[in-house]
CSV table of C-alpha atoms in Angstrom, one decimal:
chain,number,residue,atom,x,y,z
A,26,UNK,CA,-83.2,103.0,-343.5
A,27,UNK,CA,-81.5,105.7,-341.3
A,28,UNK,CA,-77.9,104.6,-341.0
A,29,UNK,CA,-76.7,107.6,-338.8
A,30,UNK,CA,-74.8,106.8,-335.6
A,31,UNK,CA,-75.1,108.7,-332.3
A,32,UNK,CA,-73.3,112.0,-332.2
A,33,UNK,CA,-74.0,112.9,-335.9
A,34,UNK,CA,-71.8,110.2,-337.5
A,35,UNK,CA,-72.9,107.9,-340.3
A,36,UNK,CA,-72.9,104.1,-340.9
A,37,UNK,CA,-71.5,102.3,-344.0
A,38,UNK,CA,-73.5,103.2,-347.1
A,39,UNK,CA,-73.6,99.6,-348.5
A,40,UNK,CA,-72.6,97.2,-345.7
A,41,UNK,CA,-74.0,94.1,-347.6
A,42,UNK,CA,-71.4,94.7,-350.4
A,43,UNK,CA,-68.5,95.8,-348.2
A,44,UNK,CA,-68.9,93.4,-345.2
A,45,UNK,CA,-71.1,90.7,-346.6
A,46,UNK,CA,-68.3,88.1,-346.4
A,47,UNK,CA,-67.8,88.4,-342.7
A,48,UNK,CA,-68.9,85.3,-340.8
A,49,UNK,CA,-70.1,85.2,-337.2
A,50,UNK,CA,-66.6,84.5,-335.8
A,51,UNK,CA,-65.0,87.5,-337.7
A,52,UNK,CA,-67.9,89.7,-336.6
A,53,UNK,CA,-67.3,88.7,-333.0
A,54,UNK,CA,-63.6,89.5,-333.3
A,55,UNK,CA,-64.4,92.9,-334.8
A,56,UNK,CA,-66.9,93.7,-332.0
A,57,UNK,CA,-64.5,92.6,-329.3
A,58,UNK,CA,-61.6,94.6,-330.8
A,59,UNK,CA,-63.8,97.8,-331.2
A,60,UNK,CA,-64.8,97.9,-327.5
A,61,UNK,CA,-63.3,97.2,-324.1
A,62,UNK,CA,-66.3,95.0,-323.1
A,63,UNK,CA,-69.0,93.6,-325.4
A,64,UNK,CA,-72.2,92.0,-323.9
A,65,UNK,CA,-75.0,90.1,-325.7
A,66,UNK,CA,-78.1,90.7,-323.7
A,67,UNK,CA,-81.2,88.5,-323.9
A,68,UNK,CA,-84.8,89.8,-323.9
A,69,UNK,CA,-85.0,89.3,-320.1
A,70,UNK,CA,-81.9,91.5,-319.5
A,71,UNK,CA,-79.5,88.6,-318.9
A,72,UNK,CA,-76.0,88.4,-320.3
A,73,UNK,CA,-75.8,85.5,-322.7
A,74,UNK,CA,-72.3,86.0,-323.9
A,75,UNK,CA,-69.4,88.4,-323.2
A,76,UNK,CA,-66.0,89.5,-324.5
A,77,UNK,CA,-63.6,91.4,-322.3
A,78,UNK,CA,-60.4,93.1,-323.5
A,79,UNK,CA,-57.2,93.2,-321.5
A,80,UNK,CA,-57.9,96.9,-320.6
A,81,UNK,CA,-61.2,95.9,-319.0
A,82,UNK,CA,-59.7,92.9,-317.0
A,83,UNK,CA,-60.9,94.5,-313.8
A,84,UNK,CA,-64.4,93.3,-314.7
A,85,UNK,CA,-63.1,89.7,-314.3
A,86,UNK,CA,-63.6,86.8,-316.7
A,87,UNK,CA,-66.5,86.6,-319.2
A,88,UNK,CA,-67.8,83.6,-317.4
A,89,UNK,CA,-68.3,85.8,-314.3
A,90,UNK,CA,-70.8,87.9,-316.2
A,91,UNK,CA,-72.8,85.2,-318.2
A,92,UNK,CA,-76.3,84.4,-317.0
A,93,UNK,CA,-76.4,87.4,-314.7
A,94,UNK,CA,-78.7,90.3,-315.2
A,95,UNK,CA,-77.0,93.3,-316.7
A,96,UNK,CA,-78.6,95.7,-314.2
A,97,UNK,CA,-77.0,93.6,-311.3
A,98,UNK,CA,-73.5,94.3,-312.7
A,99,UNK,CA,-73.7,98.1,-312.3
A,100,UNK,CA,-74.1,100.5,-309.3
A,101,UNK,CA,-77.6,101.1,-308.0
A,102,UNK,CA,-77.7,104.7,-309.4
A,103,UNK,CA,-77.0,103.3,-312.9
A,104,UNK,CA,-79.7,100.7,-313.0
A,105,UNK,CA,-82.3,103.1,-314.3
A,106,UNK,CA,-80.1,103.9,-317.3
A,107,UNK,CA,-79.7,100.1,-318.0
A,108,UNK,CA,-83.5,99.6,-317.9
A,109,UNK,CA,-84.0,102.5,-320.2
A,110,UNK,CA,-81.5,101.2,-322.8
A,111,UNK,CA,-83.2,97.8,-322.7
A,112,UNK,CA,-86.8,99.0,-322.5
A,113,UNK,CA,-87.3,99.6,-326.3
A,114,UNK,CA,-84.8,97.6,-328.3
A,115,UNK,CA,-86.6,98.3,-331.6
A,116,UNK,CA,-85.9,96.6,-335.0
A,117,UNK,CA,-82.6,94.9,-335.7
A,118,UNK,CA,-79.8,97.4,-336.4
A,119,UNK,CA,-81.4,100.1,-334.3
A,120,UNK,CA,-78.6,102.0,-332.4
A,121,UNK,CA,-79.2,103.6,-329.1
A,122,UNK,CA,-77.3,106.5,-327.6
A,123,UNK,CA,-74.2,106.5,-325.4
A,124,UNK,CA,-74.9,106.3,-321.7
A,125,UNK,CA,-72.4,106.4,-318.9
A,126,UNK,CA,-72.8,103.9,-316.1
A,127,UNK,CA,-70.7,102.8,-313.1
A,128,UNK,CA,-69.7,99.1,-313.6
A,129,UNK,CA,-69.1,96.9,-310.5
A,130,UNK,CA,-65.7,95.3,-310.1
A,131,UNK,CA,-64.1,93.3,-307.2
A,132,UNK,CA,-62.4,96.5,-306.1
A,133,UNK,CA,-65.2,99.0,-306.5
A,134,UNK,CA,-67.0,100.8,-309.3
A,135,UNK,CA,-65.4,102.0,-312.6
A,136,UNK,CA,-67.0,104.3,-315.1
A,137,UNK,CA,-68.0,102.8,-318.5
A,138,UNK,CA,-69.7,104.3,-321.5
A,139,UNK,CA,-72.2,101.9,-323.2
A,140,UNK,CA,-73.9,101.9,-326.6
A,141,UNK,CA,-76.7,99.4,-327.4
A,142,UNK,CA,-77.5,97.9,-330.8
A,143,UNK,CA,-80.5,95.7,-331.5
A,144,UNK,CA,-79.2,92.5,-333.2
A,145,UNK,CA,-80.7,89.1,-334.3
A,146,UNK,CA,-84.3,88.1,-334.8
A,147,UNK,CA,-84.8,87.0,-331.2
A,148,UNK,CA,-84.7,90.5,-329.7
A,149,UNK,CA,-81.1,90.3,-328.4
A,150,UNK,CA,-79.2,93.5,-327.7
A,151,UNK,CA,-75.5,94.0,-328.2
A,152,UNK,CA,-74.0,96.4,-325.6
A,153,UNK,CA,-70.5,97.8,-326.4
A,154,UNK,CA,-68.7,99.4,-323.5
A,155,UNK,CA,-65.6,101.6,-323.2
A,156,UNK,CA,-63.6,102.1,-320.1
A,157,UNK,CA,-63.7,105.8,-319.1
A,158,UNK,CA,-61.4,105.5,-316.0
A,159,UNK,CA,-58.5,107.4,-317.7
A,160,UNK,CA,-60.8,110.1,-318.9
A,161,UNK,CA,-62.4,110.3,-315.4
A,162,UNK,CA,-59.0,110.6,-313.9
A,163,UNK,CA,-58.1,113.5,-316.3
A,164,UNK,CA,-61.5,115.1,-315.5
A,165,UNK,CA,-60.8,114.7,-311.8
A,166,UNK,CA,-57.4,116.3,-312.1
A,167,UNK,CA,-58.8,119.1,-314.2
A,168,UNK,CA,-61.5,119.7,-311.5
A,169,UNK,CA,-58.9,119.7,-308.7
A,170,UNK,CA,-56.7,122.1,-310.8
A,171,UNK,CA,-59.7,124.4,-311.3
A,172,UNK,CA,-60.6,124.3,-307.6
A,173,UNK,CA,-56.9,125.1,-306.7
A,174,UNK,CA,-57.0,128.0,-309.1
A,175,UNK,CA,-60.2,129.3,-307.5
A,176,UNK,CA,-58.7,129.0,-304.1
A,177,UNK,CA,-55.6,130.9,-305.2
A,178,UNK,CA,-57.8,133.5,-306.8
A,179,UNK,CA,-59.8,133.9,-303.6
A,180,UNK,CA,-56.6,134.2,-301.5
A,181,UNK,CA,-55.4,136.9,-303.9
A,182,UNK,CA,-58.8,138.7,-303.7
A,183,UNK,CA,-58.8,138.5,-299.9
A,184,UNK,CA,-55.2,139.8,-299.8
A,185,UNK,CA,-56.2,142.7,-302.1
A,186,UNK,CA,-59.3,143.4,-300.0
A,187,UNK,CA,-57.2,143.5,-296.8
A,188,UNK,CA,-54.7,145.8,-298.5
A,189,UNK,CA,-57.5,148.1,-299.7
A,190,UNK,CA,-59.1,148.1,-296.3
A,191,UNK,CA,-55.9,148.9,-294.5
A,192,UNK,CA,-55.0,151.5,-297.1
A,193,UNK,CA,-58.4,153.2,-296.8
A,194,UNK,CA,-58.6,153.0,-293.0
A,195,UNK,CA,-55.0,154.1,-292.3
A,196,UNK,CA,-55.0,157.3,-290.3
A,197,UNK,CA,-51.5,158.1,-291.7
A,198,UNK,CA,-51.6,160.0,-295.1
A,199,UNK,CA,-50.2,157.8,-297.8
A,200,UNK,CA,-49.6,158.5,-301.5
A,201,UNK,CA,-48.6,155.9,-304.2
A,202,UNK,CA,-46.9,157.2,-307.3
A,203,UNK,CA,-45.1,155.9,-310.4
A,204,UNK,CA,-41.4,155.7,-309.7
A,205,UNK,CA,-40.6,156.7,-313.3
A,206,UNK,CA,-42.5,160.0,-313.6
A,207,UNK,CA,-43.7,160.7,-310.0
A,208,UNK,CA,-47.4,160.8,-311.1
A,209,UNK,CA,-49.8,159.9,-308.2
A,210,UNK,CA,-51.9,156.8,-308.9
A,211,UNK,CA,-53.6,156.4,-305.5
A,212,UNK,CA,-54.1,158.4,-302.3
A,213,UNK,CA,-55.9,157.3,-299.2
A,214,UNK,CA,-58.7,159.4,-297.5
A,215,UNK,CA,-56.2,160.5,-294.8
A,216,UNK,CA,-54.0,162.0,-297.5
A,217,UNK,CA,-56.9,163.7,-299.1
A,218,UNK,CA,-57.9,165.2,-295.7
A,219,UNK,CA,-54.3,166.3,-294.9
A,220,UNK,CA,-53.7,167.8,-298.3
A,221,UNK,CA,-57.1,169.5,-298.5
A,222,UNK,CA,-58.5,167.7,-301.5
A,223,UNK,CA,-60.1,164.3,-302.3
A,224,UNK,CA,-58.0,161.3,-303.2
A,225,UNK,CA,-59.6,161.3,-306.7
A,226,UNK,CA,-58.4,164.9,-307.2
A,227,UNK,CA,-54.9,164.0,-306.3
A,228,UNK,CA,-54.7,161.0,-308.7
A,229,UNK,CA,-52.9,162.0,-312.0
A,230,UNK,CA,-51.0,164.9,-310.5
A,231,UNK,CA,-47.2,164.9,-310.0
A,232,UNK,CA,-46.1,164.7,-306.4
A,233,UNK,CA,-43.6,167.5,-306.7
A,234,UNK,CA,-46.4,169.9,-307.8
A,235,UNK,CA,-47.9,169.7,-304.3
A,236,UNK,CA,-45.0,171.4,-302.7
A,237,UNK,CA,-43.1,174.7,-303.0
A,238,UNK,CA,-41.1,175.3,-306.2
A,239,UNK,CA,-37.9,175.5,-304.2
A,240,UNK,CA,-38.4,172.0,-302.8
A,241,UNK,CA,-39.4,170.1,-306.0
A,242,UNK,CA,-35.8,169.0,-306.8
A,243,UNK,CA,-35.6,167.7,-303.2
A,244,UNK,CA,-38.8,165.7,-303.7
A,245,UNK,CA,-37.5,164.3,-307.0
A,246,UNK,CA,-34.3,163.2,-305.4
A,247,UNK,CA,-36.3,161.5,-302.6
A,248,UNK,CA,-38.2,159.4,-305.1
A,249,UNK,CA,-35.1,158.6,-307.2
A,250,UNK,CA,-33.2,157.6,-304.0
A,251,UNK,CA,-35.9,155.2,-302.9
A,252,UNK,CA,-34.9,152.8,-305.8
A,253,UNK,CA,-31.4,152.2,-304.4
A,254,UNK,CA,-32.0,152.0,-300.7
A,255,UNK,CA,-34.4,150.9,-297.9
A,256,UNK,CA,-37.1,153.3,-296.7
A,257,UNK,CA,-35.5,156.7,-297.1
A,258,UNK,CA,-34.9,159.3,-294.4
A,259,UNK,CA,-37.6,161.9,-293.8
A,260,UNK,CA,-37.3,165.3,-295.5
A,261,UNK,CA,-39.2,168.4,-294.5
A,262,UNK,CA,-41.4,170.0,-297.2
A,263,UNK,CA,-44.0,172.7,-297.4
A,264,UNK,CA,-47.3,172.7,-299.3
A,265,UNK,CA,-47.5,175.1,-302.1
A,266,UNK,CA,-51.1,176.1,-301.4
A,267,UNK,CA,-51.3,176.8,-297.7
A,268,UNK,CA,-47.7,176.6,-296.5
A,269,UNK,CA,-48.2,173.8,-294.0
A,270,UNK,CA,-45.1,171.7,-293.2
A,271,UNK,CA,-44.9,167.9,-293.7
A,272,UNK,CA,-42.2,165.3,-293.1
A,273,UNK,CA,-42.1,162.8,-296.1
A,274,UNK,CA,-40.4,159.5,-296.6
A,275,UNK,CA,-40.4,157.2,-299.6
A,276,UNK,CA,-40.3,153.4,-300.1
A,277,UNK,CA,-40.0,151.5,-303.4
A,278,UNK,CA,-42.2,148.4,-304.2
A,279,UNK,CA,-42.9,146.6,-307.4
A,280,UNK,CA,-46.4,145.6,-308.7
A,281,UNK,CA,-47.3,144.0,-312.1
A,282,UNK,CA,-43.7,144.5,-313.4
A,283,UNK,CA,-43.8,148.2,-312.6
A,284,UNK,CA,-42.0,150.2,-309.9
A,285,UNK,CA,-44.0,152.3,-307.5
A,286,UNK,CA,-43.1,154.5,-304.6
A,287,UNK,CA,-45.1,154.7,-301.4
A,288,UNK,CA,-44.9,158.2,-299.8
A,289,UNK,CA,-45.8,158.6,-296.1
A,290,UNK,CA,-46.6,162.1,-294.8
A,291,UNK,CA,-46.5,163.3,-291.3
A,292,UNK,CA,-48.1,166.8,-290.7
A,293,UNK,CA,-46.0,169.0,-288.5
A,294,UNK,CA,-48.5,170.2,-285.9
A,295,UNK,CA,-48.0,173.4,-283.8
A,296,UNK,CA,-46.8,172.8,-280.3
A,297,UNK,CA,-49.8,171.7,-278.3
A,298,UNK,CA,-50.8,173.0,-274.9
A,299,UNK,CA,-49.4,170.7,-272.2
A,300,UNK,CA,-52.1,168.5,-270.6
A,301,UNK,CA,-52.9,169.5,-267.1
A,302,UNK,CA,-53.0,166.8,-264.3
A,303,UNK,CA,-56.7,167.4,-263.8
A,304,UNK,CA,-57.3,166.7,-267.5
A,305,UNK,CA,-55.3,163.5,-267.3
A,306,UNK,CA,-57.3,162.4,-264.2
A,307,UNK,CA,-60.6,163.2,-266.0
A,308,UNK,CA,-59.6,161.2,-269.1
A,309,UNK,CA,-58.7,158.2,-267.0
A,310,UNK,CA,-62.0,158.4,-265.2
A,311,UNK,CA,-64.0,158.6,-268.5
A,312,UNK,CA,-62.1,155.7,-269.9
A,313,UNK,CA,-63.1,153.5,-266.9
A,314,UNK,CA,-66.8,154.5,-267.1
A,315,UNK,CA,-68.8,151.4,-268.3
A,316,UNK,CA,-71.2,153.6,-270.3
A,317,UNK,CA,-70.2,155.0,-273.6
A,318,UNK,CA,-69.3,158.7,-273.6
A,319,UNK,CA,-68.7,160.9,-276.6
A,320,UNK,CA,-68.1,164.7,-277.1
A,321,UNK,CA,-69.5,166.2,-280.4
A,322,UNK,CA,-69.4,169.6,-281.9
A,323,UNK,CA,-72.2,171.6,-283.4
A,324,UNK,CA,-71.8,169.8,-286.7
A,325,UNK,CA,-72.3,166.4,-284.9
A,326,UNK,CA,-68.6,165.5,-285.5
A,327,UNK,CA,-66.9,163.4,-282.8
A,328,UNK,CA,-64.2,165.3,-280.9
A,329,UNK,CA,-63.5,162.8,-278.1
A,330,UNK,CA,-64.7,159.3,-277.1
A,331,UNK,CA,-64.0,157.0,-274.2
A,332,UNK,CA,-63.1,153.3,-274.4
A,333,UNK,CA,-66.6,152.2,-273.8
A,334,UNK,CA,-67.8,154.1,-276.9
A,335,UNK,CA,-65.0,152.7,-279.0
A,336,UNK,CA,-66.0,149.1,-277.9
A,337,UNK,CA,-69.6,149.8,-278.7
A,338,UNK,CA,-68.8,151.2,-282.1
A,339,UNK,CA,-66.2,148.5,-282.9
A,340,UNK,CA,-63.4,151.1,-283.5
A,341,UNK,CA,-59.8,150.4,-282.9
A,342,UNK,CA,-58.8,153.7,-281.2
A,343,UNK,CA,-59.9,157.2,-280.5
A,344,UNK,CA,-58.2,158.5,-283.7
A,345,UNK,CA,-60.5,156.3,-285.8
A,346,UNK,CA,-63.5,158.1,-284.1
A,347,UNK,CA,-62.4,161.7,-284.2
A,348,UNK,CA,-63.8,163.7,-287.0
A,349,UNK,CA,-66.5,161.2,-287.9
A,350,UNK,CA,-70.2,162.2,-287.8
A,351,UNK,CA,-72.2,160.7,-285.0
A,352,UNK,CA,-74.9,160.1,-287.6
A,353,UNK,CA,-72.8,157.1,-288.7
A,354,UNK,CA,-73.7,155.4,-285.4
A,355,UNK,CA,-76.7,156.9,-283.8
A,356,UNK,CA,-80.3,157.2,-285.0
A,357,UNK,CA,-83.0,154.9,-286.5
A,358,UNK,CA,-83.9,157.8,-288.8
A,359,UNK,CA,-82.2,161.0,-290.0
A,360,UNK,CA,-84.1,163.2,-287.7
A,361,UNK,CA,-83.2,161.4,-284.4
A,362,UNK,CA,-80.1,163.4,-283.7
A,363,UNK,CA,-81.7,166.6,-285.0
A,364,UNK,CA,-84.5,166.2,-282.4
A,365,UNK,CA,-82.0,165.4,-279.7
A,366,UNK,CA,-79.9,168.5,-280.6
A,367,UNK,CA,-82.9,170.7,-280.7
A,368,UNK,CA,-84.1,169.5,-277.3
A,369,UNK,CA,-80.7,170.1,-275.8
A,370,UNK,CA,-80.5,173.5,-277.3
A,371,UNK,CA,-83.9,174.4,-275.8
A,372,UNK,CA,-83.6,172.8,-272.3
A,373,UNK,CA,-79.8,172.5,-271.9
A,374,UNK,CA,-80.0,168.7,-271.3
A,375,UNK,CA,-82.0,165.6,-272.3
A,376,UNK,CA,-82.3,162.4,-270.3
A,377,UNK,CA,-83.1,158.8,-271.5
A,378,UNK,CA,-83.6,159.6,-275.2
A,379,UNK,CA,-84.4,156.3,-276.9
A,380,UNK,CA,-82.8,155.5,-280.2
A,381,UNK,CA,-80.7,152.9,-282.0
A,382,UNK,CA,-76.9,152.5,-282.1
A,383,UNK,CA,-75.2,150.9,-285.2
A,384,UNK,CA,-71.6,149.9,-284.9
A,385,UNK,CA,-69.0,150.2,-287.7
A,386,UNK,CA,-69.6,146.5,-288.6
A,387,UNK,CA,-73.4,146.7,-288.7
A,388,UNK,CA,-74.4,145.5,-285.2
A,389,UNK,CA,-77.4,147.3,-283.8
A,390,UNK,CA,-78.4,148.0,-280.2
A,391,UNK,CA,-81.3,149.8,-278.6
A,392,UNK,CA,-79.8,152.6,-276.5
A,393,UNK,CA,-80.8,155.4,-274.2
A,394,UNK,CA,-78.9,158.7,-274.5
A,395,UNK,CA,-78.5,161.5,-271.9
A,396,UNK,CA,-77.0,164.6,-273.3
A,397,UNK,CA,-75.9,168.0,-272.0
A,398,UNK,CA,-74.7,171.2,-273.7
A,399,UNK,CA,-71.1,172.3,-272.9
A,400,UNK,CA,-70.1,175.8,-274.0
A,401,UNK,CA,-66.4,176.2,-274.8
A,402,UNK,CA,-65.5,179.8,-275.8
A,403,UNK,CA,-67.2,180.6,-279.0
A,404,UNK,CA,-68.2,177.0,-279.6
A,405,UNK,CA,-70.7,174.7,-278.0
A,406,UNK,CA,-70.1,171.0,-277.6
A,407,UNK,CA,-72.6,168.2,-276.6
A,408,UNK,CA,-71.6,165.6,-274.1
A,409,UNK,CA,-73.5,162.3,-274.6
A,410,UNK,CA,-73.7,159.3,-272.3
A,411,UNK,CA,-74.9,156.3,-274.3
A,412,UNK,CA,-76.3,153.3,-272.4
A,413,UNK,CA,-77.4,150.1,-274.0
A,414,UNK,CA,-81.1,149.6,-273.1
A,415,UNK,CA,-82.0,146.5,-271.1
A,416,UNK,CA,-83.9,143.9,-273.0
A,417,UNK,CA,-87.6,143.8,-271.9
A,418,UNK,CA,-89.8,140.8,-272.6
A,419,UNK,CA,-92.5,141.5,-275.1
A,420,UNK,CA,-95.8,142.4,-273.5
A,421,UNK,CA,-98.5,139.7,-273.9
A,422,UNK,CA,-101.6,140.8,-276.0
A,423,UNK,CA,-104.3,142.3,-273.8
A,424,UNK,CA,-108.0,141.8,-274.5
A,425,UNK,CA,-109.3,144.0,-271.7
A,426,UNK,CA,-109.6,147.0,-274.1
A,427,UNK,CA,-107.3,149.2,-272.1
A,428,UNK,CA,-104.6,151.1,-274.1
A,429,UNK,CA,-101.0,150.0,-273.3
A,430,UNK,CA,-99.8,153.6,-273.4
A,431,UNK,CA,-101.1,156.1,-270.9
A,432,UNK,CA,-101.5,159.8,-271.7
A,433,UNK,CA,-98.3,160.5,-269.7
A,434,UNK,CA,-96.4,157.9,-271.6
A,435,UNK,CA,-97.5,159.3,-275.0
A,436,UNK,CA,-96.8,162.9,-274.1
A,437,UNK,CA,-93.4,161.8,-272.8
A,438,UNK,CA,-92.5,160.9,-276.4
A,439,UNK,CA,-92.8,164.5,-277.4
A,440,UNK,CA,-89.4,165.8,-278.2
A,441,UNK,CA,-88.1,162.3,-278.7
A,442,UNK,CA,-90.1,161.4,-281.8
A,443,UNK,CA,-91.8,163.4,-284.5
A,444,UNK,CA,-95.6,164.0,-284.1
A,445,UNK,CA,-96.2,161.8,-287.2
A,446,UNK,CA,-94.5,158.9,-285.5
A,447,UNK,CA,-96.4,159.3,-282.2
A,448,UNK,CA,-99.7,159.4,-284.1
A,449,UNK,CA,-98.8,156.4,-286.2
A,450,UNK,CA,-97.8,154.4,-283.1
A,451,UNK,CA,-101.1,155.3,-281.3
A,452,UNK,CA,-103.1,154.4,-284.4
A,453,UNK,CA,-101.4,151.0,-284.6
A,454,UNK,CA,-102.2,150.3,-280.9
A,455,UNK,CA,-105.9,151.1,-281.4
A,456,UNK,CA,-106.1,149.1,-284.6
A,457,UNK,CA,-104.6,146.0,-283.0
A,458,UNK,CA,-106.8,146.2,-280.0
A,459,UNK,CA,-109.9,146.5,-282.2
A,460,UNK,CA,-108.9,143.4,-284.2
A,461,UNK,CA,-108.2,141.5,-281.0
A,462,UNK,CA,-111.6,142.5,-279.6
A,463,UNK,CA,-113.4,141.5,-282.8
A,464,UNK,CA,-111.7,138.1,-282.8
A,465,UNK,CA,-112.7,137.6,-279.2
A,466,UNK,CA,-116.3,138.5,-279.7
A,467,UNK,CA,-116.5,136.2,-282.8
A,468,UNK,CA,-114.7,133.4,-281.0
A,469,UNK,CA,-111.9,133.7,-283.6
A,470,UNK,CA,-114.2,133.5,-286.6
A,471,UNK,CA,-112.3,135.6,-289.1
A,472,UNK,CA,-115.2,136.1,-291.4
A,473,UNK,CA,-117.4,137.5,-288.6
A,474,UNK,CA,-114.5,139.6,-287.2
A,475,UNK,CA,-113.9,141.1,-290.7
A,476,UNK,CA,-117.6,141.9,-291.0
A,477,UNK,CA,-117.6,143.6,-287.5
A,478,UNK,CA,-114.7,145.8,-288.5
A,479,UNK,CA,-116.0,146.6,-292.0
A,480,UNK,CA,-113.0,144.9,-293.6
A,481,UNK,CA,-112.6,142.3,-296.3
A,482,UNK,CA,-111.2,139.0,-295.2
A,483,UNK,CA,-108.1,139.6,-297.3
A,484,UNK,CA,-107.5,143.0,-295.5
A,485,UNK,CA,-108.0,141.3,-292.1
A,486,UNK,CA,-105.4,138.6,-293.0
A,487,UNK,CA,-102.9,141.3,-294.0
A,488,UNK,CA,-103.4,143.1,-290.6
A,489,UNK,CA,-103.2,139.8,-288.7
A,490,UNK,CA,-99.8,139.2,-290.3
A,491,UNK,CA,-98.7,142.7,-289.7
A,492,UNK,CA,-99.4,142.6,-285.9
A,493,UNK,CA,-98.2,139.0,-285.4
A,494,UNK,CA,-101.8,137.8,-284.5
A,495,UNK,CA,-102.0,135.0,-287.2
A,496,UNK,CA,-100.1,132.4,-285.1
A,497,UNK,CA,-102.0,133.3,-282.0
A,498,UNK,CA,-105.3,132.9,-283.8
A,499,UNK,CA,-104.2,129.6,-285.5
A,500,UNK,CA,-103.1,128.1,-282.1
A,501,UNK,CA,-106.4,129.1,-280.6
A,502,UNK,CA,-108.3,127.4,-283.5
A,503,UNK,CA,-106.3,124.2,-283.1
A,504,UNK,CA,-106.7,124.1,-279.3
């Protein structure tokens, strides 16, 4: 006889010898002491006797449970477990497995863990229950603690993400170095651009090595002085490679038990030509124009942009746009801007060039571009006016057999789209019209339409889905 208990434990090896002198009263006391609640269940699932410990007093008196069906004493979602424990009692001594149920009490439901044992010759079942409220409370607190840790982790991740985003997007050159040895650990893109090398190439170098040999002691004193004061005063330094001048300040901060120094650099630009009154008036006019305007060089880099362009591109200011490639924003394919540039180079201007505009946050708009070539000394710039295209309602399918594009409309695409795209669009139009005509002649009989077109039914289904004709056909069939 298998004497193993649920969970891999084992029963007494010789219970007749060890426990043979126990009478029914002693056995009942042992059962009651070993569990919080003990129920004797009859073959019809009714409670015939019960013992309740002081810890389970929330269940009421034993008399409140007697002659009631066990499944009525638990929550509705636990009744299937009760029926399963009572469905196959087996021979006397057979032990079931522990099941967790929600027991009904006058104040609500409490979690209990029950084990059933087949006893007696009449098919009765002994159900031993343990109150799991304390464990459930511990589990709930553990779950809440885990959720709070996850929220704290997400807040830290979000803070780090914001820091990284600000660090990368800052237009001001910034270096972060170790306060102890002056070795650069991070450099933002603006610093790499200002210093003439990528941020990854700057990492690992000593800050003092970037500047002239006669100024390195001054840089070291600047870093050392940041540990004892607020943000330091600026000092004027000169790059060792190209001799450009910078103003530099240092600020100390601590991270992960280590001291770091944040170095801010300001390039010293040559004195700029004073802006004429006519230039200022033109700039004010362009910033009030509702259509986006942008000036780009021959490498398609943005030189100037008005406020409407910054709003369309979701950029904070003009400095965030200058130097960026217009390819980051304009074009549904890599060749769009190349075609536009070639057309402007040949004709001097282009009007209503259709393409797609993608903002810095991924929003897309259909736009029309008018462009003109603007020579400036030895360089040539392109001035572009970008207008969001008006939304046109989709044309209803035509069954007349007339092409939706005239020859003039198709030839008007030359210079705006590659020949391959024009041919593909024309082929799609003809293919769709042929399918619509075949469906009309066959009164929407797809098998006949496929035979007319020389297609398999599966190929026809694919093309119906491709051109959005499946729903139209289905609605016609159901009419």
